[in-house]
PDB file of C-alpha atoms in Angstrom:
ATOM      1  CA  MET A   1     156.514-102.574 -44.256  1.00 53.00           C
ATOM      2  CA  LYS A   2     155.565-103.168 -47.248  1.00 54.00           C
ATOM      3  CA  LYS A   3     152.717-106.103 -46.245  1.00 53.00           C
ATOM      4  CA  GLN A   4     151.184-103.708 -43.940  1.00 54.00           C
ATOM      5  CA  TYR A   5     151.364-100.712 -47.142  1.00 49.00           C
ATOM      6  CA  VAL A   6     149.964-103.337 -48.987  1.00 44.00           C
ATOM      7  CA  MET A   7     146.977-104.887 -47.134  1.00 50.00           C
ATOM      8  CA  THR A   8     146.005-101.341 -45.838  1.00 49.00           C
ATOM      9  CA  ALA A   9     145.645-100.107 -49.726  1.00 47.00           C
ATOM     10  CA  PHE A  10     143.999-103.271 -49.825  1.00 46.00           C
ATOM     11  CA  MET A  11     141.318-102.979 -46.901  1.00 47.00           C
ATOM     12  CA  VAL A  12     140.778 -99.533 -48.813  1.00 43.00           C
ATOM     13  CA  VAL A  13     139.637-100.752 -52.325  1.00 41.00           C
ATOM     14  CA  MET A  14     137.741-103.778 -50.964  1.00 45.00           C
ATOM     15  CA  ALA A  15     135.772-101.175 -49.061  1.00 44.00           C
ATOM     16  CA  MET A  16     135.061 -99.085 -51.808  1.00 44.00           C
ATOM     17  CA  PHE A  17     134.342-101.911 -54.316  1.00 42.00           C
ATOM     18  CA  PHE A  18     131.853-102.820 -51.488  1.00 42.00           C
ATOM     19  CA  LEU A  19     130.055 -99.799 -50.972  1.00 42.00           C
ATOM     20  CA  VAL A  20     130.124 -99.177 -54.889  1.00 43.00           C
ATOM     21  CA  SER A  21     128.488-102.737 -55.612  1.00 43.00           C
ATOM     22  CA  SER A  22     125.600-101.502 -53.049  1.00 49.00           C
ATOM     23  CA  SER A  23     125.092 -98.976 -54.904  1.00 61.00           C
ATOM     24  CA  HIS A  24     122.720-100.348 -57.779  1.00 82.00           C
ATOM     25  CA  ALA A  25     118.936-100.281 -58.255  1.00 92.00           C
ATOM     26  CA  THR A  26     117.226-102.611 -55.966  1.00 95.00           C
ATOM     27  CA  LEU A  27     113.337-103.732 -57.438  1.00 96.00           C
ATOM     28  CA  TRP A  28     110.615-105.320 -55.621  1.00 96.00           C
ATOM     29  CA  ASP A  29     108.833-107.494 -58.424  1.00 92.00           C
ATOM     30  CA  PHE A  30     106.606-109.708 -55.404  1.00 93.00           C
ATOM     31  CA  ASN A  31     106.992-112.727 -57.049  1.00 91.00           C
ATOM     32  CA  SER A  32     107.839-114.465 -54.248  1.00 93.00           C
ATOM     33  CA  LEU A  33     105.597-114.142 -51.959  1.00 94.00           C
ATOM     34  CA  THR A  34     102.592-115.919 -51.502  1.00 93.00           C
ATOM     35  CA  ALA A  35      98.856-114.578 -52.277  1.00 91.00           C
ATOM     36  CA  GLY A  36      96.782-114.186 -49.631  1.00 92.00           C
ATOM     37  CA  THR A  37      99.851-113.550 -47.337  1.00 95.00           C
ATOM     38  CA  ASN A  38      99.109-110.682 -44.683  1.00 97.00           C
ATOM     39  CA  ILE A  39     102.866-108.775 -44.936  1.00 97.00           C
ATOM     40  CA  ASN A  40     102.224-105.855 -42.615  1.00 97.00           C
ATOM     41  CA  GLY A  41     105.525-104.631 -41.061  1.00 97.00           C
ATOM     42  CA  VAL A  42     107.682-106.995 -42.635  1.00 97.00           C
ATOM     43  CA  ASN A  43     110.668-106.112 -44.531  1.00 98.00           C
ATOM     44  CA  LEU A  44     111.024-107.763 -47.716  1.00 97.00           C
ATOM     45  CA  GLY A  45     115.251-107.177 -47.556  1.00 96.00           C
ATOM     46  CA  GLY A  46     115.299-103.748 -47.715  1.00 96.00           C
ATOM     47  CA  VAL A  47     112.244-102.072 -47.704  1.00 97.00           C
ATOM     48  CA  THR A  48     109.259-101.859 -44.742  1.00 98.00           C
ATOM     49  CA  ILE A  49     105.557-101.651 -46.217  1.00 98.00           C
ATOM     50  CA  THR A  50     103.234-101.048 -43.723  1.00 97.00           C
ATOM     51  CA  ALA A  51      98.790 -99.430 -43.719  1.00 96.00           C
ATOM     52  CA  PRO A  52      96.917 -97.962 -41.296  1.00 94.00           C
ATOM     53  CA  ASP A  53      94.289-100.942 -40.670  1.00 93.00           C
ATOM     54  CA  SER A  54      97.733-102.971 -40.604  1.00 95.00           C
ATOM     55  CA  TYR A  55      97.246-104.949 -43.669  1.00 95.00           C
ATOM     56  CA  VAL A  56      99.019-105.055 -46.447  1.00 95.00           C
ATOM     57  CA  GLY A  57      97.647-107.823 -48.827  1.00 94.00           C
ATOM     58  CA  VAL A  58      99.523-110.333 -51.131  1.00 94.00           C
ATOM     59  CA  ILE A  59      97.123-110.653 -54.217  1.00 89.00           C
ATOM     60  CA  ALA A  60      97.458-113.048 -56.833  1.00 84.00           C
ATOM     61  CA  ASP A  61      95.584-115.108 -59.974  1.00 67.00           C
ATOM     62  CA  TYR A  62      93.429-112.663 -62.081  1.00 64.00           C
ATOM     63  CA  GLN A  63      94.464-110.201 -60.147  1.00 64.00           C
ATOM     64  CA  THR A  64      98.256-109.658 -61.653  1.00 74.00           C
ATOM     65  CA  PHE A  65     100.014-107.246 -63.249  1.00 81.00           C
ATOM     66  CA  SER A  66     101.554-109.622 -65.981  1.00 78.00           C
ATOM     67  CA  GLY A  67      99.838-112.728 -64.140  1.00 80.00           C
ATOM     68  CA  THR A  68     102.604-112.599 -61.669  1.00 86.00           C
ATOM     69  CA  PRO A  69     101.667-111.208 -57.494  1.00 91.00           C
ATOM     70  CA  SER A  70     101.368-107.404 -57.064  1.00 92.00           C
ATOM     71  CA  ILE A  71     100.844-106.418 -52.767  1.00 94.00           C
ATOM     72  CA  CYS A  72      96.975-104.531 -52.054  1.00 92.00           C
ATOM     73  CA  ALA A  73      95.955-102.000 -49.300  1.00 89.00           C
ATOM     74  CA  SER A  74      93.090-104.109 -46.911  1.00 84.00           C
ATOM     75  CA  SER A  75      90.313-102.232 -49.060  1.00 79.00           C
ATOM     76  CA  TRP A  76      89.480-101.329 -52.333  1.00 78.00           C
ATOM     77  CA  SER A  77      87.909 -97.354 -51.561  1.00 80.00           C
ATOM     78  CA  GLY A  78      90.153 -94.287 -52.611  1.00 85.00           C
ATOM     79  CA  GLY A  79      91.884 -92.702 -49.250  1.00 90.00           C
ATOM     80  CA  MET A  80      93.887 -95.492 -48.279  1.00 92.00           C
ATOM     81  CA  THR A  81      97.519 -95.798 -48.209  1.00 94.00           C
ATOM     82  CA  LEU A  82     100.284 -98.330 -48.344  1.00 95.00           C
ATOM     83  CA  THR A  83     104.150 -96.374 -46.427  1.00 98.00           C
ATOM     84  CA  MET A  84     107.468 -97.927 -48.038  1.00 98.00           C
ATOM     85  CA  THR A  85     109.997 -97.435 -45.925  1.00 98.00           C
ATOM     86  CA  PHE A  86     113.446 -97.886 -46.582  1.00 98.00           C
ATOM     87  CA  ASP A  87     116.301 -99.329 -44.950  1.00 97.00           C
ATOM     88  CA  SER A  88     119.187 -97.194 -46.423  1.00 96.00           C
ATOM     89  CA  LEU A  89     118.650 -93.676 -47.887  1.00 97.00           C
ATOM     90  CA  VAL A  90     117.652 -93.735 -51.658  1.00 98.00           C
ATOM     91  CA  LYS A  91     117.542 -90.823 -54.623  1.00 97.00           C
ATOM     92  CA  SER A  92     114.691 -92.382 -56.728  1.00 97.00           C
ATOM     93  CA  VAL A  93     111.433 -94.742 -55.613  1.00 98.00           C
ATOM     94  CA  SER A  94     109.179 -95.925 -58.661  1.00 98.00           C
ATOM     95  CA  ILE A  95     106.621 -98.518 -58.564  1.00 96.00           C
ATOM     96  CA  TYR A  96     103.073 -99.303 -61.178  1.00 94.00           C
ATOM     97  CA  GLY A  97      99.619 -99.060 -59.467  1.00 92.00           C
ATOM     98  CA  GLY A  98      96.977-100.271 -61.245  1.00 88.00           C
ATOM     99  CA  ASP A  99      94.149-102.432 -61.007  1.00 87.00           C
ATOM    100  CA  TYR A 100      92.285-105.204 -64.011  1.00 81.00           C
ATOM    101  CA  GLY A 101      90.521-102.687 -65.609  1.00 79.00           C
ATOM    102  CA  GLY A 102      86.355-101.213 -65.715  1.00 77.00           C
ATOM    103  CA  ASP A 103      86.310 -98.102 -64.616  1.00 84.00           C
ATOM    104  CA  SER A 104      88.594 -94.620 -63.571  1.00 88.00           C
ATOM    105  CA  ASP A 105      91.628 -94.430 -61.215  1.00 92.00           C
ATOM    106  CA  TRP A 106      93.769 -92.167 -59.835  1.00 95.00           C
ATOM    107  CA  PHE A 107      97.144 -92.619 -57.802  1.00 94.00           C
ATOM    108  CA  SER A 108      99.948 -90.170 -55.696  1.00 97.00           C
ATOM    109  CA  MET A 109     103.097 -90.900 -54.032  1.00 97.00           C
ATOM    110  CA  LYS A 110     104.682 -88.840 -51.138  1.00 98.00           C
ATOM    111  CA  ALA A 111     108.348 -88.960 -50.252  1.00 98.00           C
ATOM    112  CA  TYR A 112     109.799 -88.658 -47.570  1.00 98.00           C
ATOM    113  CA  ASN A 113     113.174 -87.362 -45.956  1.00 98.00           C
ATOM    114  CA  ALA A 114     114.551 -89.231 -42.445  1.00 97.00           C
ATOM    115  CA  LEU A 115     112.755 -86.060 -40.653  1.00 97.00           C
ATOM    116  CA  GLY A 116     109.619 -86.762 -41.791  1.00 97.00           C
ATOM    117  CA  ASN A 117     109.545 -83.767 -44.224  1.00 98.00           C
ATOM    118  CA  GLN A 118     107.795 -84.131 -47.367  1.00 98.00           C
ATOM    119  CA  ILE A 119     110.323 -83.685 -50.108  1.00 98.00           C
ATOM    120  CA  ALA A 120     108.462 -84.814 -53.780  1.00 98.00           C
ATOM    121  CA  PHE A 121     105.305 -85.920 -55.530  1.00 98.00           C
ATOM    122  CA  ALA A 122     103.603 -87.734 -57.924  1.00 97.00           C
ATOM    123  CA  ASP A 123     100.903 -87.687 -59.445  1.00 96.00           C
ATOM    124  CA  THR A 124      98.889 -90.395 -62.577  1.00 95.00           C
ATOM    125  CA  GLY A 125      95.490 -87.635 -62.950  1.00 95.00           C
ATOM    126  CA  SER A 126      92.723 -89.856 -63.295  1.00 95.00           C
ATOM    127  CA  PHE A 127      93.286 -92.585 -65.744  1.00 93.00           C
ATOM    128  CA  SER A 128      92.019 -95.596 -67.314  1.00 91.00           C
ATOM    129  CA  GLY A 129      93.619 -98.197 -69.362  1.00 90.00           C
ATOM    130  CA  ILE A 130      97.300 -98.981 -69.393  1.00 91.00           C
ATOM    131  CA  ASP A 131     100.230 -96.778 -69.499  1.00 93.00           C
ATOM    132  CA  PRO A 132     101.320 -95.654 -73.082  1.00 92.00           C
ATOM    133  CA  ILE A 133     104.961 -94.632 -72.246  1.00 94.00           C
ATOM    134  CA  HIS A 134     105.688 -97.630 -69.105  1.00 93.00           C
ATOM    135  CA  THR A 135     104.292-100.525 -70.544  1.00 88.00           C
ATOM    136  CA  VAL A 136     103.860-104.732 -68.736  1.00 83.00           C
ATOM    137  CA  ALA A 137     104.207-107.200 -71.014  1.00 81.00           C
ATOM    138  CA  GLY A 138     100.483-109.072 -70.422  1.00 77.00           C
ATOM    139  CA  TRP A 139      98.651-107.045 -68.483  1.00 80.00           C
ATOM    140  CA  ALA A 140      95.358-105.384 -70.038  1.00 74.00           C
ATOM    141  CA  GLY A 141      94.332-103.698 -66.781  1.00 83.00           C
ATOM    142  CA  ASP A 142      94.269-100.482 -65.678  1.00 89.00           C
ATOM    143  CA  TYR A 143      97.879 -98.984 -64.703  1.00 92.00           C
ATOM    144  CA  ARG A 144     100.466 -95.744 -64.854  1.00 94.00           C
ATOM    145  CA  TYR A 145     104.110 -95.949 -63.842  1.00 96.00           C
ATOM    146  CA  LEU A 146     104.540 -93.294 -60.722  1.00 96.00           C
ATOM    147  CA  ALA A 147     108.365 -92.252 -59.774  1.00 98.00           C
ATOM    148  CA  VAL A 148     109.476 -89.328 -57.478  1.00 98.00           C
ATOM    149  CA  SER A 149     113.405 -88.182 -57.163  1.00 97.00           C
ATOM    150  CA  ALA A 150     115.106 -86.246 -53.948  1.00 97.00           C
ATOM    151  CA  ASP A 151     117.782 -86.361 -52.093  1.00 94.00           C
ATOM    152  CA  ASP A 152     117.841 -88.467 -49.167  1.00 96.00           C
ATOM    153  CA  ILE A 153     113.733 -90.319 -49.673  1.00 98.00           C
ATOM    154  CA  LYS A 154     114.120 -92.233 -46.322  1.00 98.00           C
ATOM    155  CA  SER A 155     110.202 -93.090 -46.860  1.00 98.00           C
ATOM    156  CA  VAL A 156     107.066 -93.302 -50.040  1.00 98.00           C
ATOM    157  CA  VAL A 157     103.543 -92.934 -48.844  1.00 98.00           C
ATOM    158  CA  LEU A 158     101.073 -94.671 -52.045  1.00 97.00           C
ATOM    159  CA  THR A 159      97.411 -93.421 -51.738  1.00 95.00           C
ATOM    160  CA  GLN A 160      94.727 -94.793 -53.508  1.00 93.00           C
ATOM    161  CA  VAL A 161      92.956 -91.121 -54.480  1.00 93.00           C
ATOM    162  CA  THR A 162      89.892 -93.110 -55.857  1.00 89.00           C
ATOM    163  CA  TRP A 163      89.541 -96.899 -56.805  1.00 81.00           C
ATOM    164  CA  GLY A 164      91.959 -99.494 -57.149  1.00 80.00           C
ATOM    165  CA  CYS A 165      94.679-100.779 -55.415  1.00 85.00           C
ATOM    166  CA  LEU A 166      97.120-102.970 -57.315  1.00 90.00           C
ATOM    167  CA  TRP A 167     100.959-101.985 -56.579  1.00 93.00           C
ATOM    168  CA  ASP A 168     104.081-104.416 -58.084  1.00 93.00           C
ATOM    169  CA  ASN A 169     107.962-103.602 -59.801  1.00 93.00           C
ATOM    170  CA  LEU A 170     108.922-101.964 -57.091  1.00 96.00           C
ATOM    171  CA  ASP A 171     112.334 -99.641 -58.190  1.00 97.00           C
ATOM    172  CA  THR A 172     114.758 -97.988 -55.969  1.00 97.00           C
ATOM    173  CA  THR A 173     118.033 -96.060 -56.779  1.00 95.00           C
ATOM    174  CA  PRO A 174     120.538 -95.446 -53.048  1.00 93.00           C
ATOM    175  CA  VAL A 175     121.612 -92.744 -52.813  1.00 86.00           C
ATOM    176  CA  PRO A 176     125.302 -92.760 -54.338  1.00 80.00           C
ATOM    177  CA  VAL A 177     129.020 -92.532 -52.986  1.00 63.00           C
ATOM    178  CA  PRO A 178     130.074 -89.324 -51.864  1.00 62.00           C
ATOM    179  CA  ALA A 179     132.842 -87.797 -53.265  1.00 43.00           C
ATOM    180  CA  ALA A 180     134.789 -87.856 -49.844  1.00 40.00           C
ATOM    181  CA  PHE A 181     134.730 -91.240 -49.464  1.00 45.00           C
ATOM    182  CA  TRP A 182     137.116 -91.426 -52.247  1.00 46.00           C
ATOM    183  CA  LEU A 183     139.147 -88.703 -51.037  1.00 43.00           C
ATOM    184  CA  LEU A 184     139.077 -90.193 -47.992  1.00 45.00           C
ATOM    185  CA  GLY A 185     140.812 -93.607 -49.727  1.00 53.00           C
ATOM    186  CA  SER A 186     143.009 -91.920 -51.413  1.00 53.00           C
ATOM    187  CA  GLY A 187     144.337 -90.240 -48.352  1.00 53.00           C
ATOM    188  CA  LEU A 188     144.743 -93.264 -46.379  1.00 50.00           C
ATOM    189  CA  LEU A 189     146.557 -94.923 -48.762  1.00 52.00           C
ATOM    190  CA  GLY A 190     148.819 -91.583 -49.242  1.00 57.00           C
ATOM    191  CA  LEU A 191     149.429 -91.175 -44.959  1.00 49.00           C
ATOM    192  CA  VAL A 192     149.898 -95.140 -45.630  1.00 50.00           C
ATOM    193  CA  GLY A 193     153.023 -93.622 -47.822  1.00 55.00           C
ATOM    194  CA  LEU A 194     154.103 -91.148 -46.394  1.00 48.00           C
ATOM    195  CA  ARG A 195     154.333 -93.454 -43.082  1.00 55.00           C
ATOM    196  CA  LYS A 196     156.497 -95.634 -45.507  1.00 54.00           C
ATOM    197  CA  LYS A 197     158.911 -92.884 -46.241  1.00 53.00           C
ATOM    198  CA  PHE A 198     159.758 -91.555 -43.415  1.00 51.00           C
ATOM    199  CA  ARG A 199     160.693 -94.404 -42.300  1.00 57.00           C
ATOM    200  CA  LYS A 200     163.313 -95.108 -44.417  1.00 52.00           C
TER     201      LYS A 200
END
């Protein structure tokens, strides 16, 4: 019986450990992607990025954030969108958007839940030059940092309101482990202890 109690306790603790360890933020910096690749519809380890015309390009060389690959909608024109759908629900999403400079840019981000309802919105407004608050080392073009927070975000839609199309450093924070799970775990341990007591 003691062995069974220890095994049950071990399984509950391990389940809690894995859930907590999976609740850390995730960053996609796109550095491992090959320039010129179409990644439309490809799962990048937890996120799938799509565009209306089925093309999401990987950009390198001079059109990059800090000399590393970034991603781009198929067109530089205003109104182009990218949809980023997450495998698991998240509570915050952030990303950098911009281009290599020389004009005014404008980006927006809408967040949606699993039912397709919009639950958050972020907008840069018209800008030029680097973000004065969220800087990227080595980058001298036009860019801004965008972030949204809400309960249970399933996807975000990025829109080039005007020119520009580079996106990099997609960062998400997962929905935290509910307190109810911790209660369930402690309850299971308690039941095992009671069972042991009554068997005696």
